[in-house]
Coordinates of C-alpha atoms in Angstrom, one line a residue:
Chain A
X15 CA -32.6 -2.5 -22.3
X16 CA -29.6 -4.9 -21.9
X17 CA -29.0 -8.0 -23.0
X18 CA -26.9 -11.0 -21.8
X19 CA -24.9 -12.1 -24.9
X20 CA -22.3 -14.8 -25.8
X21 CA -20.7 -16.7 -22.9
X22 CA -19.9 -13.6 -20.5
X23 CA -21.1 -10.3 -22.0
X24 CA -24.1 -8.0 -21.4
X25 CA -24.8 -5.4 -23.8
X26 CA -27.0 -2.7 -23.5
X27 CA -29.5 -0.8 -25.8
X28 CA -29.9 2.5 -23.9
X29 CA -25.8 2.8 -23.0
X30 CA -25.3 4.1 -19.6
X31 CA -23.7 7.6 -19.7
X32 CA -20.2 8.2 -17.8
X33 CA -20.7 12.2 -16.7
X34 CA -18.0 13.4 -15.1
X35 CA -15.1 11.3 -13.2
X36 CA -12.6 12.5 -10.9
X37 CA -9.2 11.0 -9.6
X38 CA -6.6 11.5 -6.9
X39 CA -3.0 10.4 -6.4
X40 CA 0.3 10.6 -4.6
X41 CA 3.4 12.5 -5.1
X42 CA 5.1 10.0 -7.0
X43 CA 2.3 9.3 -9.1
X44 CA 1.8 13.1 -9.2
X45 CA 5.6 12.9 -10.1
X46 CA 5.2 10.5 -13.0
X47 CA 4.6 10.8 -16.6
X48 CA 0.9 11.0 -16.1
X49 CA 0.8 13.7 -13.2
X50 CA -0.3 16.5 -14.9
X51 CA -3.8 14.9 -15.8
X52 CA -4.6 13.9 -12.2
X53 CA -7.6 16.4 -10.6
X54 CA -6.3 16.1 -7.2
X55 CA -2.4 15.7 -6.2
X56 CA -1.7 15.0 -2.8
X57 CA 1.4 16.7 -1.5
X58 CA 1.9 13.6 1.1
X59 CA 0.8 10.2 0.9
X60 CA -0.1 10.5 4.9
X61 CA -2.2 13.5 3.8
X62 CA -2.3 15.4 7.3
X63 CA -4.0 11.9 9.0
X64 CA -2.8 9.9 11.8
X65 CA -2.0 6.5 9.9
X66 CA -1.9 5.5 6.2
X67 CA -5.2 3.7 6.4
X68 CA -7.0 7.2 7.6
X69 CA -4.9 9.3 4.6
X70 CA -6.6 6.5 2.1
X71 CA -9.9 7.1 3.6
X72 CA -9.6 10.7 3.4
X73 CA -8.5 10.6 -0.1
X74 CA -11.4 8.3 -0.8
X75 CA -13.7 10.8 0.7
X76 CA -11.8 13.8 -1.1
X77 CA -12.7 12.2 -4.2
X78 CA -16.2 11.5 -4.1
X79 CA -17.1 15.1 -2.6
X80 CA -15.2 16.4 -5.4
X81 CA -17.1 14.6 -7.7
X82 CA -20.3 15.5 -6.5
X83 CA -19.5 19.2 -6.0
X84 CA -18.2 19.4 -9.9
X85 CA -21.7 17.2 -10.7
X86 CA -23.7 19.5 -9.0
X87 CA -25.1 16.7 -7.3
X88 CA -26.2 15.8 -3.8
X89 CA -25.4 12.6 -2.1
X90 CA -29.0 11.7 -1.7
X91 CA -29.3 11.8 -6.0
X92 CA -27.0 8.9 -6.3
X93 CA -28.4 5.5 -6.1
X94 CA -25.8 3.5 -5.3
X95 CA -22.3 3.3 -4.6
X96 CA -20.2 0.7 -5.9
X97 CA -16.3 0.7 -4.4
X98 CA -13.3 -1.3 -3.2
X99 CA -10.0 -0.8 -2.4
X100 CA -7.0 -3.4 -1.1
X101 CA -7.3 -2.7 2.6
X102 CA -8.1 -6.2 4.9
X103 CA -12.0 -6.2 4.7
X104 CA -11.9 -3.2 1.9
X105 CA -12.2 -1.3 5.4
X106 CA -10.5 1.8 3.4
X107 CA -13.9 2.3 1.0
X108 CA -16.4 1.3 4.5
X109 CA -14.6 4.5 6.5
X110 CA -14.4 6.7 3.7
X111 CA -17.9 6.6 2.3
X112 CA -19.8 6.2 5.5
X113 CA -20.7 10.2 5.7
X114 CA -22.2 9.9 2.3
X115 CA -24.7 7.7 3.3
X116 CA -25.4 6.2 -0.1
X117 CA -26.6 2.6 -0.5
X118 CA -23.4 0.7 -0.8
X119 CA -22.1 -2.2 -3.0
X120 CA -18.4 -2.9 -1.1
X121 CA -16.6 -4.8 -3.6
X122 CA -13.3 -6.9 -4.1
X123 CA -11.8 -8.2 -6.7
X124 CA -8.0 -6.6 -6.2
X125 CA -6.7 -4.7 -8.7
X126 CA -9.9 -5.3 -11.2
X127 CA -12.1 -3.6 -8.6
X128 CA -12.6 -1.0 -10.7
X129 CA -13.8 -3.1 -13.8
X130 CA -15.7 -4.7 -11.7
X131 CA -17.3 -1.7 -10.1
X132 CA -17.9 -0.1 -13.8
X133 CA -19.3 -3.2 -15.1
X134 CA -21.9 -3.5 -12.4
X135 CA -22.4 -0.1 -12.4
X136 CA -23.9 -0.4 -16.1
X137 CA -25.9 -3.2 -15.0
X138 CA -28.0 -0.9 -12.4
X139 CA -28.0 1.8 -14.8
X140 CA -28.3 0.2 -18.0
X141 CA -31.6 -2.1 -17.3
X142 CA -33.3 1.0 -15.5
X143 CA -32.5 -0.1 -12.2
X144 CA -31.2 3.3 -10.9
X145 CA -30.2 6.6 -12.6
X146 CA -27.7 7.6 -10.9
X147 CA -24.4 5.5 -9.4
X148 CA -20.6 5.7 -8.4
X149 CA -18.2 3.8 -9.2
X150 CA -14.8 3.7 -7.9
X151 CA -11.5 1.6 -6.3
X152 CA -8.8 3.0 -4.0
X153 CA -5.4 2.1 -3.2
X154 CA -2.5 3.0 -1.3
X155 CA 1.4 2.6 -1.5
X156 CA 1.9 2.8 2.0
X157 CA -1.2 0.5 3.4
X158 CA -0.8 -2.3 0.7
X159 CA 3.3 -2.4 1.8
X160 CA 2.7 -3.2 5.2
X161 CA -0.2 -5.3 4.7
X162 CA 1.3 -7.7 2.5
X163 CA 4.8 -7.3 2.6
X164 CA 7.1 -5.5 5.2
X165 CA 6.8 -2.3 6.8
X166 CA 8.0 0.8 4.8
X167 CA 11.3 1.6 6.7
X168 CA 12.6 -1.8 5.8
X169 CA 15.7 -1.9 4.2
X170 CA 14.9 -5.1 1.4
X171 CA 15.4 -5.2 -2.0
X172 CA 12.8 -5.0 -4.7
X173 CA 13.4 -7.6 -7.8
X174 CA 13.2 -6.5 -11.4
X175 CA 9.3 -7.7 -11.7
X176 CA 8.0 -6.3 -8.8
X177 CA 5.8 -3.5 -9.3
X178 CA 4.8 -0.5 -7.4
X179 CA 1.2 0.0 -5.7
X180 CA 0.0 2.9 -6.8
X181 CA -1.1 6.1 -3.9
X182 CA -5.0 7.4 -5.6
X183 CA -8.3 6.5 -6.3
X184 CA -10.9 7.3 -9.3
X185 CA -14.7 7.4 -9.1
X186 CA -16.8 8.0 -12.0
X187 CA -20.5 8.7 -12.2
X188 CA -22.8 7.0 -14.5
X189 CA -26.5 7.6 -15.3
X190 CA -29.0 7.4 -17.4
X191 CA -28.9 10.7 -19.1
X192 CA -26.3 13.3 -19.6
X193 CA -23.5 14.1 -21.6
X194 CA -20.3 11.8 -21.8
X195 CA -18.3 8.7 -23.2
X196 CA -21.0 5.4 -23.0
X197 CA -20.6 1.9 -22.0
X198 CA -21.8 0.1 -25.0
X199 CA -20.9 -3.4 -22.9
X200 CA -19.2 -5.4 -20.7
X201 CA -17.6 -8.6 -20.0
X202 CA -17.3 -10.3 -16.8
X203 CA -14.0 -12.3 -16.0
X204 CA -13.6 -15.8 -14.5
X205 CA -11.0 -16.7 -12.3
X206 CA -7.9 -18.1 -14.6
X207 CA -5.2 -20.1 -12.1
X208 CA -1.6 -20.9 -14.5
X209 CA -0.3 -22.3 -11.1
X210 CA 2.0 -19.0 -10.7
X211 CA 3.2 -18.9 -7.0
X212 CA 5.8 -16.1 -7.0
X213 CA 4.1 -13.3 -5.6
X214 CA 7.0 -11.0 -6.9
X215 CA 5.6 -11.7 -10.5
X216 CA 2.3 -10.1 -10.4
X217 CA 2.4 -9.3 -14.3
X218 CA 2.8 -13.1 -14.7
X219 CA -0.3 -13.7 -12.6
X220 CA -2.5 -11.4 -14.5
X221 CA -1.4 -11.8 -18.4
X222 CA -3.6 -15.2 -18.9
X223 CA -6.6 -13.4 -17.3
X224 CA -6.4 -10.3 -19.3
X225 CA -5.9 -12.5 -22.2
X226 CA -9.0 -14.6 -21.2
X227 CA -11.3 -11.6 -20.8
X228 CA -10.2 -9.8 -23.8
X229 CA -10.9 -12.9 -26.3
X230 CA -14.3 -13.4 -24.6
X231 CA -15.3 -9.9 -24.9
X232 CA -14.3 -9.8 -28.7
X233 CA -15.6 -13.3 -29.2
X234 CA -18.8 -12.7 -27.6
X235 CA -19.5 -9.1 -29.3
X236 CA -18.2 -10.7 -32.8
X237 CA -15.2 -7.4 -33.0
X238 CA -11.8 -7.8 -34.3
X239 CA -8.8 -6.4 -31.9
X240 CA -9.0 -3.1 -34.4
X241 CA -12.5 -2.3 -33.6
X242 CA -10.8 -0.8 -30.5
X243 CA -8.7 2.3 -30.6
X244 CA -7.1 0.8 -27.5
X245 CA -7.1 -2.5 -25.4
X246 CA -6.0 -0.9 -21.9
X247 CA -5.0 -3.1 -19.4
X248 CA -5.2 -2.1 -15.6
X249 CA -1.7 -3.1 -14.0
X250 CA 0.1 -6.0 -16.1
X251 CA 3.0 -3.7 -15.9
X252 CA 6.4 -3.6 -18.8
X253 CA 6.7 -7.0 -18.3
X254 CA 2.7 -8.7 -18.0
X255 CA 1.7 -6.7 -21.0
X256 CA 4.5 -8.3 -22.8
X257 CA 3.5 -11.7 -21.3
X258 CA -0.4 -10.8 -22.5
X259 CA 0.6 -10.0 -26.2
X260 CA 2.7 -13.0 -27.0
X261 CA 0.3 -15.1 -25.6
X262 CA -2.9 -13.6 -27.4
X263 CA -0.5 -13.8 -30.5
X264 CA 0.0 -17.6 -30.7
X265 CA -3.4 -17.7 -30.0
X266 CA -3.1 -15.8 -33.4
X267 CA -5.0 -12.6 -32.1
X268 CA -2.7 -9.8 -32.6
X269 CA -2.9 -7.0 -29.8
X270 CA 0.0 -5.1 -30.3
X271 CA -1.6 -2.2 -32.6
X272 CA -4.1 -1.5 -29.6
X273 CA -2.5 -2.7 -26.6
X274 CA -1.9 0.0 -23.2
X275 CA -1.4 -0.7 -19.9
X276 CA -2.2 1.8 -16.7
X277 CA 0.7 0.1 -14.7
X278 CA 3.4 0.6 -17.0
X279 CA 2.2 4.2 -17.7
X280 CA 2.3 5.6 -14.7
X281 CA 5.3 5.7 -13.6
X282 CA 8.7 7.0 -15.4
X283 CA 10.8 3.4 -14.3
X284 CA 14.0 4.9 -14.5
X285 CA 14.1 7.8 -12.8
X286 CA 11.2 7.0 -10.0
X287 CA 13.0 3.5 -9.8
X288 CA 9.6 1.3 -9.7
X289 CA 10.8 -1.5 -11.8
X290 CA 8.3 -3.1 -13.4
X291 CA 5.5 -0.5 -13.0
X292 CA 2.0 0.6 -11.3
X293 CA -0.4 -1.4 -9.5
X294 CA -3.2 -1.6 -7.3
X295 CA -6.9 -1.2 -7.6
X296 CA -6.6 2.9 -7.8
X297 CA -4.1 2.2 -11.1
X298 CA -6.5 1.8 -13.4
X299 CA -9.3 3.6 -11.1
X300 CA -6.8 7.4 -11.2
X301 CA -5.6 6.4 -14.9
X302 CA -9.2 5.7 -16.8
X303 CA -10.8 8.7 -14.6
X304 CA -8.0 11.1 -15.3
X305 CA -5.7 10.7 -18.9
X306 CA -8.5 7.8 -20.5
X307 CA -11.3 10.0 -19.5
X308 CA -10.2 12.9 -21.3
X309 CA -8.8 11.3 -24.1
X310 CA -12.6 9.6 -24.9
X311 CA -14.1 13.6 -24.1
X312 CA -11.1 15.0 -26.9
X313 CA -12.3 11.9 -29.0
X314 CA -8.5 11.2 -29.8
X315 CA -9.6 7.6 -29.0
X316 CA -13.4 6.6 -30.4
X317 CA -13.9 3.3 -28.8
X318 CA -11.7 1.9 -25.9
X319 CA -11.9 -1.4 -23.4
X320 CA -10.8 -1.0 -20.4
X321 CA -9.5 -4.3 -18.8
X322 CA -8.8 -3.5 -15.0
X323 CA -6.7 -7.0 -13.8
X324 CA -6.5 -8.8 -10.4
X325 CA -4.3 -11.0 -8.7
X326 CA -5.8 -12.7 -6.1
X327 CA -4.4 -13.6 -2.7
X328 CA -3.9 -12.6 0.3
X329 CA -0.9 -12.9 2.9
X330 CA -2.0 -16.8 4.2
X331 CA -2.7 -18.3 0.8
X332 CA 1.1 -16.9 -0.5
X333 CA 3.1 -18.2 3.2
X334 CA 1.2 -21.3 2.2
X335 CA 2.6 -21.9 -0.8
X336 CA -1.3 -21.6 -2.9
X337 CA -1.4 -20.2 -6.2
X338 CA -2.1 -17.2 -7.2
X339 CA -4.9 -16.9 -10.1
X340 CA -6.3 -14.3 -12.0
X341 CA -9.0 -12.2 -13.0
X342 CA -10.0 -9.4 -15.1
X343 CA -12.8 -7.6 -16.2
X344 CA -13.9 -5.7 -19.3
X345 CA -15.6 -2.5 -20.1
X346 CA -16.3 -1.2 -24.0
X347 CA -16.6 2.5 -23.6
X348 CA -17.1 4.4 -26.7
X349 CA -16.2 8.2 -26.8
X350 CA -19.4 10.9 -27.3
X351 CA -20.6 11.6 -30.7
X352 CA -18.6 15.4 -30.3
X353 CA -16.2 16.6 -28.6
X354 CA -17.3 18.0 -25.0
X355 CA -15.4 21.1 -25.0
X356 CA -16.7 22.5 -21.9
X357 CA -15.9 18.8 -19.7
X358 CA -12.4 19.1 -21.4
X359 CA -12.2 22.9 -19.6
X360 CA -13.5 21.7 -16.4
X361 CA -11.0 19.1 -16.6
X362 CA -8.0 21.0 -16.4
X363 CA -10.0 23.2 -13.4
X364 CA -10.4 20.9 -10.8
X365 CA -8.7 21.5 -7.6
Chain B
X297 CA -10.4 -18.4 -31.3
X298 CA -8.4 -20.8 -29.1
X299 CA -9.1 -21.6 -25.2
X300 CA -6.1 -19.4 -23.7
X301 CA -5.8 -22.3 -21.0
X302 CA -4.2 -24.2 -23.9
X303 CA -0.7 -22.5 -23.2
X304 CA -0.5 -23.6 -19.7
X305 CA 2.2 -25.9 -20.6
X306 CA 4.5 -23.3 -22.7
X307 CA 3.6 -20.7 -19.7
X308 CA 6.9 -20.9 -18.1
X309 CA 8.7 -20.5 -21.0
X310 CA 6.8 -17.2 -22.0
X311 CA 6.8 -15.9 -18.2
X312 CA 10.7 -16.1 -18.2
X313 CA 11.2 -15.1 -22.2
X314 CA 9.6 -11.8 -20.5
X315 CA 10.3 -11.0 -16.8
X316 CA 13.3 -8.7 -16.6
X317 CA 16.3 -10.2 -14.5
X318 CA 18.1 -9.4 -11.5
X319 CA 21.0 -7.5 -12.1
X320 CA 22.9 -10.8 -10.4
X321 CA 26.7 -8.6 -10.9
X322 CA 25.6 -5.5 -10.3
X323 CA 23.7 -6.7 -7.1
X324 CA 27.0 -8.7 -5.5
X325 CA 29.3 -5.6 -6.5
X326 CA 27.1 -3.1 -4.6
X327 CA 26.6 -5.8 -2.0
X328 CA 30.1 -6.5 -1.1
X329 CA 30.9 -2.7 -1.7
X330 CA 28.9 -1.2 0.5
X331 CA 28.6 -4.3 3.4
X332 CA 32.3 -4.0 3.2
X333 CA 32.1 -0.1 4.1
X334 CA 29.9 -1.0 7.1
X335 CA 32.7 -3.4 8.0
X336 CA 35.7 -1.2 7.8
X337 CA 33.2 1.5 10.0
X338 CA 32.9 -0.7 12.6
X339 CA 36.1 -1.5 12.2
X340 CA 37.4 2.1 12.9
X341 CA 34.9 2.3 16.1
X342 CA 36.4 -0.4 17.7
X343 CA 40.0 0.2 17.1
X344 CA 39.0 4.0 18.4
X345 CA 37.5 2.3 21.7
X346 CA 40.4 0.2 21.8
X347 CA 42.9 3.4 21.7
X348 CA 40.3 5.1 24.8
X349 CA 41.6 2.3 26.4
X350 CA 38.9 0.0 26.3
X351 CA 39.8 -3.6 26.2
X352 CA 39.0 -5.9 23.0
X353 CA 36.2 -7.5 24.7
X354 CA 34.4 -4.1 25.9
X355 CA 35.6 -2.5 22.4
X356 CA 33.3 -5.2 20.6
X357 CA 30.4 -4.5 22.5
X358 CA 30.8 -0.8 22.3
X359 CA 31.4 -1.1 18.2
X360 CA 28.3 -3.0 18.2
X361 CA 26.4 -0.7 20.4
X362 CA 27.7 2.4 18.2
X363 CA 26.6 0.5 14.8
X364 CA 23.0 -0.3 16.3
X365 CA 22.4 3.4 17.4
X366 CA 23.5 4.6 13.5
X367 CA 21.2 1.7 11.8
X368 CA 18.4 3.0 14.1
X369 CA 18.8 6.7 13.2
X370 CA 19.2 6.1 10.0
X371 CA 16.0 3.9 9.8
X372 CA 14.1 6.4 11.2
X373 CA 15.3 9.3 9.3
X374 CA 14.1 7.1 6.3
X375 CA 17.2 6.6 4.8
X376 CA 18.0 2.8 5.9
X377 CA 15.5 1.5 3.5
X378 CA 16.9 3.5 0.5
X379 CA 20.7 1.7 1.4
X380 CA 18.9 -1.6 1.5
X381 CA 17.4 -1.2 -1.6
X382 CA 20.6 -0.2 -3.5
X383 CA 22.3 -2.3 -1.5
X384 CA 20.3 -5.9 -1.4
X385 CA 22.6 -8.3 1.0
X386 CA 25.5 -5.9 1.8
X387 CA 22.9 -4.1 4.0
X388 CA 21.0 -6.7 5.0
X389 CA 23.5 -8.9 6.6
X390 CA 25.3 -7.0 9.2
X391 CA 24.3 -6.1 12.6
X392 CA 23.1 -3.0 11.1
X393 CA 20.1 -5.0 8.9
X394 CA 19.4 -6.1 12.3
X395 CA 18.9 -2.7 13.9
X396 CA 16.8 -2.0 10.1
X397 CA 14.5 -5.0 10.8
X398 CA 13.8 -4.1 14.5
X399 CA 13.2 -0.5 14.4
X400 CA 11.1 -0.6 11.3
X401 CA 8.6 -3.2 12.4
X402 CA 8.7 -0.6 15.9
X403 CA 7.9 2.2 13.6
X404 CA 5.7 0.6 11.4
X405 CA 3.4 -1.0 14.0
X406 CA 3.2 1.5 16.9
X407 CA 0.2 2.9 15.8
X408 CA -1.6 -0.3 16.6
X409 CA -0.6 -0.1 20.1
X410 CA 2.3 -0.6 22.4
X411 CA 1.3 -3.9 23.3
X412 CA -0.5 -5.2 20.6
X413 CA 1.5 -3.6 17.9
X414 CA 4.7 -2.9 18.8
X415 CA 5.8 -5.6 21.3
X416 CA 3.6 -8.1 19.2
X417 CA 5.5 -7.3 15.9
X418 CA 8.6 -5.7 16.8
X419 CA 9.9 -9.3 16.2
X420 CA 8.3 -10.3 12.8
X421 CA 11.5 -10.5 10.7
X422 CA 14.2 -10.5 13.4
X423 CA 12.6 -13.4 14.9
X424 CA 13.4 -15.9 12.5
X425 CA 17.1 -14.8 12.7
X426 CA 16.9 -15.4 16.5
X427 CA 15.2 -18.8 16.3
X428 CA 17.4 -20.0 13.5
X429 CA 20.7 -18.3 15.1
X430 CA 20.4 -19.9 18.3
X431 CA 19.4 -23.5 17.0
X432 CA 22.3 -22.9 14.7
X433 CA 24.7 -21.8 17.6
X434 CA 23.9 -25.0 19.5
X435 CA 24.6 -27.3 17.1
X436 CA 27.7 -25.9 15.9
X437 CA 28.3 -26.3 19.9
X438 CA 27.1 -29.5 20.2
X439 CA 29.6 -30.6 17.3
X440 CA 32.5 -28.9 18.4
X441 CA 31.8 -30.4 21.8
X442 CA 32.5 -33.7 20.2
X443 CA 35.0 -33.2 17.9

């Protein structure tokens, strides 16, 4: 039913089926460009809770009852549950999902959490290992400031790469039958170190992974760049996707017809002031649940791979002067065989 | 298709051909503007004191005292961090950014405790100005001492 191909890919011959998805954000985010395709907006990124790690856990828990209630499903349906956010110890996904007692994978892998999550995800469901799964990542603005930089009232100043953790979270579901875009394959990433050290630069820190990832998927599957309707990155941001396309070009693979990038969608820079864009493990999560989602249901785009990138570090290994690698993983998601008129409805319903 | 490790060595180049720069102008101009505002306000508490009929030395204090109290409100009022970001330096510097540094880390923390939290972090970023001021202040003093 699947099949471990090429150097890092498995594909599968009975494609795992993503049903329904569901995403929610912050003001700004609900602000942005993309706001209007977001199922939940949050009026407040403390949501009614007494510290930001509680509002991330009740957004997380938000989420994935809002997803099951649109599902029809019951939490004792789903298999497994496959999540991670930023918080020290993912603690944000452990205190969010604990009510829904489902079998848990907690996993990290920063901002590629959700790739990660997907891709594994289509591993249980794809060789017949369960039927139904969640997968999902979280962050939060407030709880990633204070954790790895200064707290929020600070007066600093922000430098011209820096980028902007994004307030939301996505979870999707994905079985075995059921209507929905498919996940024809995916490619796992390995850690890729460039010996970057400025922690300001997270787009820098990214680009070679996403680069790595993306050649290895198309390598391994034997596709051209314009076999996809869109390469979308998770959060290089305006200046890392730059980075990623000049490097994939004089490595004479031309991106630039195909390339996207959740970070440097998200936000409107100018006016909302975030420099070099989105970030964060619910970036790509919110983005690929929400606008992605409903672009594969429309079929405006027919085949897409989803690339959610990581940086990986934490506050210790940057004050000692380590380097920061890498990683990304990669998800081919091809769009239903017709457009899903009544998912595209139910879209625009959610609460 | 090409190992991407192979442009390790060109990675610099194509990191900074990319990465948007500091506005280095339009960071000093808005620096010196609005530090130099702070300046002339404290300037115009303590020549007020001064005209209550406080002497220079008492003025000072009070000035300082005044310009703490108005960093703090406007920290937590959320609007500190909104000068510092326009503001970079100009902000940062005076005994306002001080106030900033302490009341934020207060703010930010208290929810892990009084003791734990707050008193354990209140000094996070002010400390190293402490540390580094006072070793600084005695060897200035040490050399003036001597010469």
């Amino acid at each position: 039913m699947a099949q471990h191909i090429g150097k890092q890919t498995v594909i599968f011959s009975k494609p795992p089926i993503i049903t329904h998805t569901h995403s929610s954000v912050g003001p700004k985010e609900a602000d942005g460009p993309m706001g209007e395709y977001f199922h939940t907006r949050f009026a407040d990124e403390i949501n009614e809770e007494k510290s930001w790690e509680k509002a991330e856990c009740s957004i997380i828990k938000h989420t994935i009852k809002q997803l099951l209630r649109l599902s029809h499903t019951q939490p004792t349906e789903i298999d497994y549950l496959l999540s991670g956010d930023l918080q020290n110890q993912i603690n944000a996904t452990h205190l969010g999902v604990k009510d829904f007692h489902i079998p848990l994978f907690g996993l990290y892998g920063a901002c590629s959490t959700m790739g990660e999550a997907m891709g594994l995800g289509a591993i249980l469901v794809g060789t017949g290992l369960a039927k139904k799964v969640i997968s999902g990542a979280s962050s939060h603005y407030c709880t990633a400031e204070r954790q790895f930089r200064f707290p929020l009232e600070y007066g600093g100043q922000r430098t011209q790469t820096q980028q902007w953790t994004v307030t939301g979270c996505g979870y999707v579901m994905i079985e075995q039958e059921g209507t929905g875009p498919t996940i024809n394959s995916i490619t796992t990433g390995k850690i890729v170190d460039f010996d970057i050290k400025d922690v300001m630069n997270m787009g820098a820190v990214m680009a070679p992974a996403a680069v790595d990832t993306i050649l290895t998927h198309l390598q391994d599957t034997n596709q051209k760049p314009t076999d996809y309707d869109a390469i979308v990155t998770g959060d290089l941001g305006n200046c890392g996707i730059e980075i990623a396309i000049d490097m994939a070009d004089r490595l004479g693979v031309d991106l630039s017809p195909v390339m996207h990038d959740c970070g440097a969608m998200m936000y409107a820079q100018e006016r909302q002031d975030t420099h070099s864009g989105g970030s964060g493990c619910g970036c790509s999560a919110s983005m690929f649940s929400s606008y992605w989602y409903l672009q594969l249901l429309k079929r405006k785009y027919k085949k897409m791979l989803l690339v959610p990138t990581g940086a990986l570090m934490n506050l210790v290994s940057t004050q000692q002067s380590e380097n920061i690698p890498g990683i990304a993983h990669a998800v081919s998601i091809s769009a239903p065989e017709q457009v899903i008129s009544d998912k595209i409805q139910r879209f625009h319903l959610a609460p | 298709m090409q190992n991407v490790n192979i442009l390790k060595d060109q990675y610099d180049d194509i990191v900074k051909k990319h990465s948007p720069k500091n506005f280095v102008f339009k960071n000093i101009f808005r620096a010196f503007w609005v530090g130099g505002t702070i300046c002339c306000i404290g300037q115009a508490f303590s020549n007020y004191y001064y005209y209550l009929g406080l002497n220079q030395t008492q003025a000072s204090s009070a000035t300082t005292i005044t310009l703490i109290f108005i960093a703090s409100v406007l920290t937590a009022l959320n609007i500190y961090d909104k000068i510092g970001n326009y503001a970079g330096a100009g902000s940062i510097i005076p005994i306002t950014g001080f106030a900033n540094s302490m009341v934020s880390a207060a703010m930010e923390y208290k929810k892990e405790g009084f003791v734990y939290g707050m008193g354990a972090k209140l000094f996070s970023i002010a400390g190293p100005v402490i540390v580094f001021g006072t070793i600084g202040s005695v060897i200035v003093g040490v050399l003036y001492y001597i010469f």
